[in-house]
PDB file of C-alpha atoms and ligand atoms in Angstrom:
ATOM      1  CA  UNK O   1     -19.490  -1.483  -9.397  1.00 96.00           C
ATOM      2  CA  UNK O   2     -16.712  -0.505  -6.696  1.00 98.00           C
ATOM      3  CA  UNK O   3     -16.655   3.268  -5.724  1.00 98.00           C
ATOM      4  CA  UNK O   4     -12.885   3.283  -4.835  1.00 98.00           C
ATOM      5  CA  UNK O   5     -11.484   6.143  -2.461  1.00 98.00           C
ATOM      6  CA  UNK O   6      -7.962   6.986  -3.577  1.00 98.00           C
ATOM      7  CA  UNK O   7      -5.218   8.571  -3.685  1.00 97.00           C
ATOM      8  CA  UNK O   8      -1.890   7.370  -5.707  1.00 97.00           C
ATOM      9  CA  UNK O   9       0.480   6.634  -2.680  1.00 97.00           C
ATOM     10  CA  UNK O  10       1.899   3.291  -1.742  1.00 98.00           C
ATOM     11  CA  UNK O  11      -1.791   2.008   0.443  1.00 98.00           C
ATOM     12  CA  UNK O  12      -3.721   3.327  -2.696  1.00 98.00           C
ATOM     13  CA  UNK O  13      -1.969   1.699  -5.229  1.00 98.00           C
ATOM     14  CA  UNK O  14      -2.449  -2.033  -3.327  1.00 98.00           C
ATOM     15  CA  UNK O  15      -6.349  -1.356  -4.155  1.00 98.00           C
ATOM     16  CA  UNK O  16      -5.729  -0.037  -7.788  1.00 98.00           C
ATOM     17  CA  UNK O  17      -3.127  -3.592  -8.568  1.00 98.00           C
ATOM     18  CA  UNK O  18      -6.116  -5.530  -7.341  1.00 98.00           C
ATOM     19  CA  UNK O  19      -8.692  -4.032  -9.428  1.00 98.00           C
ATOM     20  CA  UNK O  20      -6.998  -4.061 -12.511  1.00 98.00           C
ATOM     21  CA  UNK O  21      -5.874  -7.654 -11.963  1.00 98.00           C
ATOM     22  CA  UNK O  22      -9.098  -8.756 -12.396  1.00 98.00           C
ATOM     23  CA  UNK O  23     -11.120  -6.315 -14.461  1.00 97.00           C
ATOM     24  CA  UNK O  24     -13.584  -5.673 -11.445  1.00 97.00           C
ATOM     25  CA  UNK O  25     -15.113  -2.322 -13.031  1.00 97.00           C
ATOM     26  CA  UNK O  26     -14.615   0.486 -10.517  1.00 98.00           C
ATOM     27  CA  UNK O  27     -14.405   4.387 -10.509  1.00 97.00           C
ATOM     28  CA  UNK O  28     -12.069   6.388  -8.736  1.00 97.00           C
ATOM     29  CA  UNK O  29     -13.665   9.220  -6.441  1.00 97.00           C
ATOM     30  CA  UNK O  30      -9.724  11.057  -5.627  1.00 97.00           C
ATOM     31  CA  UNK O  31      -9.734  11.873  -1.863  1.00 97.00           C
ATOM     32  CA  UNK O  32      -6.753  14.834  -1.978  1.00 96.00           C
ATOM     33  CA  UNK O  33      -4.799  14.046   0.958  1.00 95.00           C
ATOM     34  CA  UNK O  34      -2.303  17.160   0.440  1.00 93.00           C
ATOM     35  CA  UNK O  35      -5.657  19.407   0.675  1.00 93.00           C
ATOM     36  CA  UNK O  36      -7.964  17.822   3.505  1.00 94.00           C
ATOM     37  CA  UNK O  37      -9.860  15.872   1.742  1.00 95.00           C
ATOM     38  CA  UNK O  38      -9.663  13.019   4.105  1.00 95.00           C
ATOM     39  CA  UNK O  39     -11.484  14.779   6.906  1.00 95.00           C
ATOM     40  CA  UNK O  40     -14.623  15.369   4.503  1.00 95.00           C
ATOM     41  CA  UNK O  41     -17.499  14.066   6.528  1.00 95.00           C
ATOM     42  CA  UNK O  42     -18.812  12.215   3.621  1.00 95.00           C
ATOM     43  CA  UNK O  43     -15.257  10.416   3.516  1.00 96.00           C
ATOM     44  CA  UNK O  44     -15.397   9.718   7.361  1.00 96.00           C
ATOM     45  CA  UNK O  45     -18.522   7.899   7.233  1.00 95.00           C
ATOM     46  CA  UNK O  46     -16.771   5.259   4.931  1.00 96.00           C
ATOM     47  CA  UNK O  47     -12.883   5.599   6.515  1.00 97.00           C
ATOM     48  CA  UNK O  48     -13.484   6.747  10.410  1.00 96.00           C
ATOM     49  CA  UNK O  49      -9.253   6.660  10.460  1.00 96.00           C
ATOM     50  CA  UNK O  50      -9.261   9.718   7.893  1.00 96.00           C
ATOM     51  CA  UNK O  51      -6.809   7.819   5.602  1.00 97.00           C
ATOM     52  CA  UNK O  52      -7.834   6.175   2.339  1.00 97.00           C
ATOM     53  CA  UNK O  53      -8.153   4.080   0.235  1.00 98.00           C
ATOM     54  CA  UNK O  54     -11.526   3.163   1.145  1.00 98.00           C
ATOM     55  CA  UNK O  55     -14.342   1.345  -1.180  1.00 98.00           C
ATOM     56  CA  UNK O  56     -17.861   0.826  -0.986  1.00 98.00           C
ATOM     57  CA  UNK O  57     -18.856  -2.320  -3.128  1.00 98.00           C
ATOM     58  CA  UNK O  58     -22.617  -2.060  -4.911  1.00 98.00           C
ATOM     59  CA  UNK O  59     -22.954  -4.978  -5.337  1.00 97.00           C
ATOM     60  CA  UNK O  60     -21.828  -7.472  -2.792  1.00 98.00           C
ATOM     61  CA  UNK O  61     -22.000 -11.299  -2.865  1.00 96.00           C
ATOM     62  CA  UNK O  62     -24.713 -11.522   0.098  1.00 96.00           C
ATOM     63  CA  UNK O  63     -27.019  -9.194  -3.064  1.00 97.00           C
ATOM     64  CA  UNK O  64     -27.925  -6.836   0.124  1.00 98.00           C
ATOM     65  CA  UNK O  65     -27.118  -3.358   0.893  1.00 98.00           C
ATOM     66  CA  UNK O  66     -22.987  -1.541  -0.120  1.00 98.00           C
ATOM     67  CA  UNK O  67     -20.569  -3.004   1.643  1.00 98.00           C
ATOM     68  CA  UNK O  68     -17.864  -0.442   2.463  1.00 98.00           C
ATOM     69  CA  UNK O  69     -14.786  -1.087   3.912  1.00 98.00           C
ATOM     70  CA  UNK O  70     -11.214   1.139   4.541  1.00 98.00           C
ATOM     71  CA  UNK O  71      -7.835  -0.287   5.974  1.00 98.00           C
ATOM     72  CA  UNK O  72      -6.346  -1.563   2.405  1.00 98.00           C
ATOM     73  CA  UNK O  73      -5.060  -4.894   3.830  1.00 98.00           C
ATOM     74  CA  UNK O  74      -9.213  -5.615   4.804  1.00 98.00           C
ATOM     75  CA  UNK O  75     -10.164  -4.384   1.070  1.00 98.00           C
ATOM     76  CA  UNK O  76      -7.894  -6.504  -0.204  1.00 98.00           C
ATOM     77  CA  UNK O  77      -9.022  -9.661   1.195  1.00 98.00           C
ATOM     78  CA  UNK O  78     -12.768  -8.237   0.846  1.00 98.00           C
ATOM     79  CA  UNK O  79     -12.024  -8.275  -2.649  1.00 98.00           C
ATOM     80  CA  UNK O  80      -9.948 -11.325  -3.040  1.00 98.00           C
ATOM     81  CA  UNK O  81     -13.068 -13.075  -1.086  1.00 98.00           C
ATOM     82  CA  UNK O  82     -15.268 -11.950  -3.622  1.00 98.00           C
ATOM     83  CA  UNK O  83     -13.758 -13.057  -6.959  1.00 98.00           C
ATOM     84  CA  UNK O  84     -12.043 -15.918  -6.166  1.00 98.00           C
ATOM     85  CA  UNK O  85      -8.685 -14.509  -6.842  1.00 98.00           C
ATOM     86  CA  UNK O  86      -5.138 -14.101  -5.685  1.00 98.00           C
ATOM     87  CA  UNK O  87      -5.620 -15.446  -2.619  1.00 98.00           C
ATOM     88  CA  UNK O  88      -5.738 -19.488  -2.653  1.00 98.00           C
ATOM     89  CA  UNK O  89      -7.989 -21.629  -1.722  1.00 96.00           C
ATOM     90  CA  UNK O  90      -6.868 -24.822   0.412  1.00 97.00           C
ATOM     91  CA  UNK O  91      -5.814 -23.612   4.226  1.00 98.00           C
ATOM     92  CA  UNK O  92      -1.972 -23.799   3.514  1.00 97.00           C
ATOM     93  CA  UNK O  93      -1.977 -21.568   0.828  1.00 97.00           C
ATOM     94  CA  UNK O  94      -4.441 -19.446   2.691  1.00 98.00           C
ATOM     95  CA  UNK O  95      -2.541 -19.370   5.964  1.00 98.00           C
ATOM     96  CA  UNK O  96       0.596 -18.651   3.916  1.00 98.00           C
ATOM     97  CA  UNK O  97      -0.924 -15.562   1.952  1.00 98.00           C
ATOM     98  CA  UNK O  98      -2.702 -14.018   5.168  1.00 98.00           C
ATOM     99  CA  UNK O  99       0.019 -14.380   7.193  1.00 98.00           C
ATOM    100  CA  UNK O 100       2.273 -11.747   4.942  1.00 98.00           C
ATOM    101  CA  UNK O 101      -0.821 -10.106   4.248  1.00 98.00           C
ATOM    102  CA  UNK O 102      -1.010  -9.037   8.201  1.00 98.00           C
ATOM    103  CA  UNK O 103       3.405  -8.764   7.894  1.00 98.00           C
ATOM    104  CA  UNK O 104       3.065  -6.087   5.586  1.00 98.00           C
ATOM    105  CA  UNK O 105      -0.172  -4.075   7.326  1.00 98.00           C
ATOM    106  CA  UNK O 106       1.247  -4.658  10.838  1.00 98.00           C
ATOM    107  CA  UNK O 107       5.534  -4.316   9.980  1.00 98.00           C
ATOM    108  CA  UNK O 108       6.761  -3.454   6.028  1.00 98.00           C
ATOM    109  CA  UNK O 109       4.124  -0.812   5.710  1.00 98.00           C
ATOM    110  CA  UNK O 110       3.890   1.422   8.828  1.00 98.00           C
ATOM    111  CA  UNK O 111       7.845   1.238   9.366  1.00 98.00           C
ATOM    112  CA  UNK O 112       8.896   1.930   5.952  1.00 98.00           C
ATOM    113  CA  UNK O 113       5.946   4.400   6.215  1.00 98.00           C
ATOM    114  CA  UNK O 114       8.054   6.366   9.188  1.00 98.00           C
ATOM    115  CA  UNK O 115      11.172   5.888   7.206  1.00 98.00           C
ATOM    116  CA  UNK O 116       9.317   8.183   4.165  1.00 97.00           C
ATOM    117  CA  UNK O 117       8.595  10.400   7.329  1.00 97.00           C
ATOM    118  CA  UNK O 118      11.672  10.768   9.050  1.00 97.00           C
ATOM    119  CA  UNK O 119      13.855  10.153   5.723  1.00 97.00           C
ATOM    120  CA  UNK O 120      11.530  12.894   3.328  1.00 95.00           C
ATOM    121  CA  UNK O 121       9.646  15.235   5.039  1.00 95.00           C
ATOM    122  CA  UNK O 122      10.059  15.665   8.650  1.00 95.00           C
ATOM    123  CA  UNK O 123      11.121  19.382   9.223  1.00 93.00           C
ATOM    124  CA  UNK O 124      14.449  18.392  10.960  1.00 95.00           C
ATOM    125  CA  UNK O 125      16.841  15.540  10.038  1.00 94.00           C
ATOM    126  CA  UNK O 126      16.816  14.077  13.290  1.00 97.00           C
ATOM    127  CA  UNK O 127      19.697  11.083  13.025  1.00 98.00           C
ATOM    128  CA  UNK O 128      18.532   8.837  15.167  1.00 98.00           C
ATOM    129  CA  UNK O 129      15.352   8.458  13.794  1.00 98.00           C
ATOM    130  CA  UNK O 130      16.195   8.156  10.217  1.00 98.00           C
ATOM    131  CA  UNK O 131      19.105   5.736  10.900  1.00 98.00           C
ATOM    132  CA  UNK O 132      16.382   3.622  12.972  1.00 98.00           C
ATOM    133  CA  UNK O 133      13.525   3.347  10.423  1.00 98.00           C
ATOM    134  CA  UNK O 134      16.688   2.944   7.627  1.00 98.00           C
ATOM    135  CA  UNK O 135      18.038  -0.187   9.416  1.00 98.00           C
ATOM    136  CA  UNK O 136      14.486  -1.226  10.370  1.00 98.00           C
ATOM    137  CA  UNK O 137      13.936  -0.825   6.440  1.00 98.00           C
ATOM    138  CA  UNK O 138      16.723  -2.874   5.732  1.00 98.00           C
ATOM    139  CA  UNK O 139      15.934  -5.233   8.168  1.00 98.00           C
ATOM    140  CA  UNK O 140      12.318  -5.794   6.575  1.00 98.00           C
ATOM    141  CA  UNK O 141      13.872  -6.002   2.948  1.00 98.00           C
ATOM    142  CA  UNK O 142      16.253  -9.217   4.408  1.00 98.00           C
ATOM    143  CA  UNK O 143      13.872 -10.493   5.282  1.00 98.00           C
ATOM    144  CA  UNK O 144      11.486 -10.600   2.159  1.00 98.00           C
ATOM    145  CA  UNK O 145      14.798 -11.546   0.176  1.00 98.00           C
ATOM    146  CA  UNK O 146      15.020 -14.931   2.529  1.00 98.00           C
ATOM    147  CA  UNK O 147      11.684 -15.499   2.559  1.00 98.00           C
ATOM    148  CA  UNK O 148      11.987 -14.992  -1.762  1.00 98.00           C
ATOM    149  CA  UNK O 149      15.110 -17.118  -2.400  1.00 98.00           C
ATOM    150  CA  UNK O 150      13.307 -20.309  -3.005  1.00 97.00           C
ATOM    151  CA  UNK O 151       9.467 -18.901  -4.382  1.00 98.00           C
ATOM    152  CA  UNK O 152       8.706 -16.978  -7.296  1.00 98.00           C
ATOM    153  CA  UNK O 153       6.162 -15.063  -4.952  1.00 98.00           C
ATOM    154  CA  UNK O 154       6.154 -14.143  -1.016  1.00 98.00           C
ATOM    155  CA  UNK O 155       3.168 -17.403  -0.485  1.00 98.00           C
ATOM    156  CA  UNK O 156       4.586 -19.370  -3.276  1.00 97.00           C
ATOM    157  CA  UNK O 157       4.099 -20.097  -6.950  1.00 97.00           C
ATOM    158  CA  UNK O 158       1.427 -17.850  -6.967  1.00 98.00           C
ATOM    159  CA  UNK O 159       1.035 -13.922  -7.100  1.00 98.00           C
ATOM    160  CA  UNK O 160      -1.328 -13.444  -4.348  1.00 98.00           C
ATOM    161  CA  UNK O 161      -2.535 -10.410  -2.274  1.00 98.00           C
ATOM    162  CA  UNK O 162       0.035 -10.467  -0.142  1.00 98.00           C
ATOM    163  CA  UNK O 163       2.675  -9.390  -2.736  1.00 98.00           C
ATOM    164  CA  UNK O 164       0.136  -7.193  -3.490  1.00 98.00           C
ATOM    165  CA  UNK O 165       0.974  -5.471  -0.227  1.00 98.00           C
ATOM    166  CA  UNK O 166       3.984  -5.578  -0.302  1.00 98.00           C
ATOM    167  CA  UNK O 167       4.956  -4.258  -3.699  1.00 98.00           C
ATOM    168  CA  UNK O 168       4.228  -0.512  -3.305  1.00 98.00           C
ATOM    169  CA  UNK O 169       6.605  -0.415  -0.147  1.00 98.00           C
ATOM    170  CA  UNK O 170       9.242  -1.524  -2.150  1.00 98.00           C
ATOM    171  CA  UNK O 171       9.311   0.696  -5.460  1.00 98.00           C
ATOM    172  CA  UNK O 172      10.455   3.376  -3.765  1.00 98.00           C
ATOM    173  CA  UNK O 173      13.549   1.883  -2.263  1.00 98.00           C
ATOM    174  CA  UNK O 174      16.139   4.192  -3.485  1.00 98.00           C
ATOM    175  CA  UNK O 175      14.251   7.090  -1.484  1.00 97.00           C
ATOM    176  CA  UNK O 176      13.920   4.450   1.840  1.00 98.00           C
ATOM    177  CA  UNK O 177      17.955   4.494   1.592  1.00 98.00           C
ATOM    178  CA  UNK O 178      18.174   0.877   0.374  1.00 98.00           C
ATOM    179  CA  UNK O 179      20.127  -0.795  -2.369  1.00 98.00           C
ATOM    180  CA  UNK O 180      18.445  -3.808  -4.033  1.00 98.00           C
ATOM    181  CA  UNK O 181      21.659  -5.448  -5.223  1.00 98.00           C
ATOM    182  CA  UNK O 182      21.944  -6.538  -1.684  1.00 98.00           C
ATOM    183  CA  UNK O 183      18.845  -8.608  -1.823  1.00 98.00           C
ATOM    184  CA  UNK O 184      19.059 -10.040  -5.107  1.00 98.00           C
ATOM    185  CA  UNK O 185      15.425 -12.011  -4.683  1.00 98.00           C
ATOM    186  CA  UNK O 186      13.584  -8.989  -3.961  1.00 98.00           C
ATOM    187  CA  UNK O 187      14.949  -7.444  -7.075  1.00 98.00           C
ATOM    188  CA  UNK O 188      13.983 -10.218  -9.219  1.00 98.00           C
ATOM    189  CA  UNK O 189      10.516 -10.706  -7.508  1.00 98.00           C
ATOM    190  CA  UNK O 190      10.142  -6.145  -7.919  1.00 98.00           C
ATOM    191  CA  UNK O 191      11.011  -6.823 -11.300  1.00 98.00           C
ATOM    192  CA  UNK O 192       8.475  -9.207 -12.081  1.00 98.00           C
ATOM    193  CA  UNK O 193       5.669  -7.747 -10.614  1.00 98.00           C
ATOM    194  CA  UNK O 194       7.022  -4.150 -12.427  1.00 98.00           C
ATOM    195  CA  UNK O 195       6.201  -6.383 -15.784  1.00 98.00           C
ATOM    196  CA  UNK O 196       2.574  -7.016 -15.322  1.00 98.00           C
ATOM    197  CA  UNK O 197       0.513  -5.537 -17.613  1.00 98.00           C
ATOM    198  CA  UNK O 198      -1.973  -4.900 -14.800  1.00 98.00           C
ATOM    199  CA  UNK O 199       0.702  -3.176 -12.892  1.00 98.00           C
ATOM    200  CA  UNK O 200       1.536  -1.053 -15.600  1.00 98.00           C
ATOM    201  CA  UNK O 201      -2.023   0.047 -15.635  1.00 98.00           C
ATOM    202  CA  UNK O 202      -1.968   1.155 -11.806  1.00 98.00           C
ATOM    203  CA  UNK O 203       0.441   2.386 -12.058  1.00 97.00           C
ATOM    204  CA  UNK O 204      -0.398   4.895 -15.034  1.00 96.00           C
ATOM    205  CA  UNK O 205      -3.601   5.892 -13.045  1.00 95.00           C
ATOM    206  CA  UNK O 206      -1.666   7.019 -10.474  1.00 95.00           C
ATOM    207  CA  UNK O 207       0.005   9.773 -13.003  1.00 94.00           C
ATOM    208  CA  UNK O 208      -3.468  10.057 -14.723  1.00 94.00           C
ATOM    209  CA  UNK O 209      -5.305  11.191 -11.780  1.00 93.00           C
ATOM    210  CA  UNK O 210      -2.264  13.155 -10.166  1.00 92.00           C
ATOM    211  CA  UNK O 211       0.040  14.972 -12.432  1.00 88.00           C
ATOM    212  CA  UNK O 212       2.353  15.671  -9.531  1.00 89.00           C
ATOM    213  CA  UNK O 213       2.809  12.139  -8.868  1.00 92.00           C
ATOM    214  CA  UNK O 214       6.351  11.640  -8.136  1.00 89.00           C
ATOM    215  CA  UNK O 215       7.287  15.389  -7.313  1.00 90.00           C
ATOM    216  CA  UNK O 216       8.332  16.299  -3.207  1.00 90.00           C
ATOM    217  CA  UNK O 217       5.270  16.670  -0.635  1.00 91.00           C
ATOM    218  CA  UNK O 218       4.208  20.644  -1.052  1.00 91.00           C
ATOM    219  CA  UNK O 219       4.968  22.675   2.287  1.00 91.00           C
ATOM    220  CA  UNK O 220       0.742  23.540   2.489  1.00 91.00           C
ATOM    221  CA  UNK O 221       0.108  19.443   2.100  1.00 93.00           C
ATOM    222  CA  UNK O 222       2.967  18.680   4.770  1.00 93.00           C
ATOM    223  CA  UNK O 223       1.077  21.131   7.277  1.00 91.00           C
ATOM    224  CA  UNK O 224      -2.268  19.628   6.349  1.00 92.00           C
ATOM    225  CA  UNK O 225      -0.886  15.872   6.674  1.00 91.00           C
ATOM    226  CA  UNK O 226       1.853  16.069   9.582  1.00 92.00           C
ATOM    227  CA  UNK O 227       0.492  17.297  13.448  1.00 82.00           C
ATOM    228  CA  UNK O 228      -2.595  15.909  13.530  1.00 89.00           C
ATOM    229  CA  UNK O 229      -4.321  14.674  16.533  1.00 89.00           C
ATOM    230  CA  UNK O 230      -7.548  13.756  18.175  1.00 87.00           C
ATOM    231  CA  UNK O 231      -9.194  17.313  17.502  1.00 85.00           C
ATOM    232  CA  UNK O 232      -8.352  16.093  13.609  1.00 80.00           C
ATOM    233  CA  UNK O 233      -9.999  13.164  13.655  1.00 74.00           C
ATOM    234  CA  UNK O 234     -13.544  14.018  15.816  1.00 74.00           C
ATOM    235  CA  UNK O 235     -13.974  17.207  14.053  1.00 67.00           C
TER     236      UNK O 235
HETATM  237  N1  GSH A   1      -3.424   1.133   7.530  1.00 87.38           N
HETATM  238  C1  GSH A   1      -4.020   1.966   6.521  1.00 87.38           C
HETATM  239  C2  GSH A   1      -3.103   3.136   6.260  1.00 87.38           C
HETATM  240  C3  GSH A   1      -3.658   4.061   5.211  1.00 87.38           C
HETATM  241  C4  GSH A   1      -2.819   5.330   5.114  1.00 87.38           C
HETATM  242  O1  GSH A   1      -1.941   5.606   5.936  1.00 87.38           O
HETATM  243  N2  GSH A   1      -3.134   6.105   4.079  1.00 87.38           N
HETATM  244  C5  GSH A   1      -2.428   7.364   3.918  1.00 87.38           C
HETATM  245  C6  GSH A   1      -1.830   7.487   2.551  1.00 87.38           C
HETATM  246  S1  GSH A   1      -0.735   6.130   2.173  1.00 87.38           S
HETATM  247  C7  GSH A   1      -3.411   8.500   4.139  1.00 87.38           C
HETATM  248  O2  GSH A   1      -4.573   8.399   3.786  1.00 87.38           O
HETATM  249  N3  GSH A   1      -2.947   9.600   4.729  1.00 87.38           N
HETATM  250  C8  GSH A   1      -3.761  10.722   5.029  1.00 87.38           C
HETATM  251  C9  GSH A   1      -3.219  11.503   6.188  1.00 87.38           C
HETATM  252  O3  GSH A   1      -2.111  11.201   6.662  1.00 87.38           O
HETATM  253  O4  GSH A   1      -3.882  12.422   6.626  1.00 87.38           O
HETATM  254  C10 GSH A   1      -4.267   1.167   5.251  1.00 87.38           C
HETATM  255  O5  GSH A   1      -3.443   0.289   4.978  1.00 87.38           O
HETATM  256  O6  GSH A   1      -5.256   1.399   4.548  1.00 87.38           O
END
């Protein structure tokens, strides 16, 4: 059984694709980010960086003690490790997969992450910072387009874990200012992955366990989530 720390934004929803993909059972334990909950000390003892998702496996392959992990592009190879899935075997296909596994963790998520930011819920439209993290957005998308002109997925014939990643950064495209007609690829790879039953199912958990999926950030959860700093994260 995987006890899986969540919450239904883009990093949470990586975990929840995975999981349903396969069938691994799991429950959900919701960590509330609008409301603190990521600064509950039982939380920080699994995810030190106060942000989920987090999991704690109970029964890892070794058959010792819970494994638990945080940073969802870790979990996601944790897990991929441990079934056998979505993540291929021989060393090209590996490389390949692991390569846009650490694009998306190190590039597609934190930038289009400060687009959300600067774009949704920073107090103050400050123009140069939206119109950076827009172009840097559109820059990322061009570049998943190229890379998806001539494979059906971002490390070839296969859906692996790194469109995985990827794929919750790019559903909300019309908020990150982008228009998917100009990169036709994307749109048909979005598309795909939009048709999977097991996406389908994610994505209805998201709306299951939060019924205000969807709706603007809440002043009290902006004040919670934006300003923190190092007296945050020791407390
Ligand atoms: N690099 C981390 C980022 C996780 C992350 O930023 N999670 C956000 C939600 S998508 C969070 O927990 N935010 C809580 C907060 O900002 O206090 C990962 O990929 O797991």
């Amino acid at each position: 059984m995987i006890d899986l720390h969540y919450w239904p934004t883009p990093n949470g929803h990586k975990v929840t694709l995975f999981l349903e993909e396969t069938g691994l059972p799991y429950r959900i334990h919701l960590v509330d980010i609008g409301k603190g909950a990521q600064f509950e000390p039982a939380f920080l003892k699994i995810a030190p960086n106060n942000r989920m998702p987090a999991i704690v496996d109970h029964a890892p392959a070794d058959g010792g003690a819970p494994v638990s992990l945080f940073e969802s592009g870790a979990i996601l190879l944790y897990l991929a490790e441990k079934t056998g899935r979505f993540l291929p075997g021989d060393l090209r296909g590996r490389t390949e997969t692991l390569q846009w596994l650490f694009w998306q963790m190190g590039g597609l998520g934190p930038m289009l992450g400060q687009n959300h930011h600067f774009s949704q819920y920073a107090p103050e439209k400050i123009p140069y910072a939206v119109d950076r993290y827009v172009k840097e957005t559109n820059r990322l998308y061009g570049v998943l387009d190229r890379r998806l002109a001539d494979r059906e997925f971002v490390a070839g014939a296969d859906y692996t874990i790194a469109d995985m990643a990827a794929y919750p950064w790019i559903v909300p495209w019309e908020k990150q200012g982008q228009n998917l007609d100009d990169h036709p690829h994307l749109k048909r790879w979005l598309e795909a992955i939009a048709e999977r039953p097991a996406t389908q199912a994610a994505y209805a958990k998201a709306v299951e366990v939060n019924p205000s999926y969807g709706q603007p950030m809440s002043e009290d959860a902006k004040k919670v989530m934006f300003g923190q700093n190092a007296a945050n994260a020791k407390r």
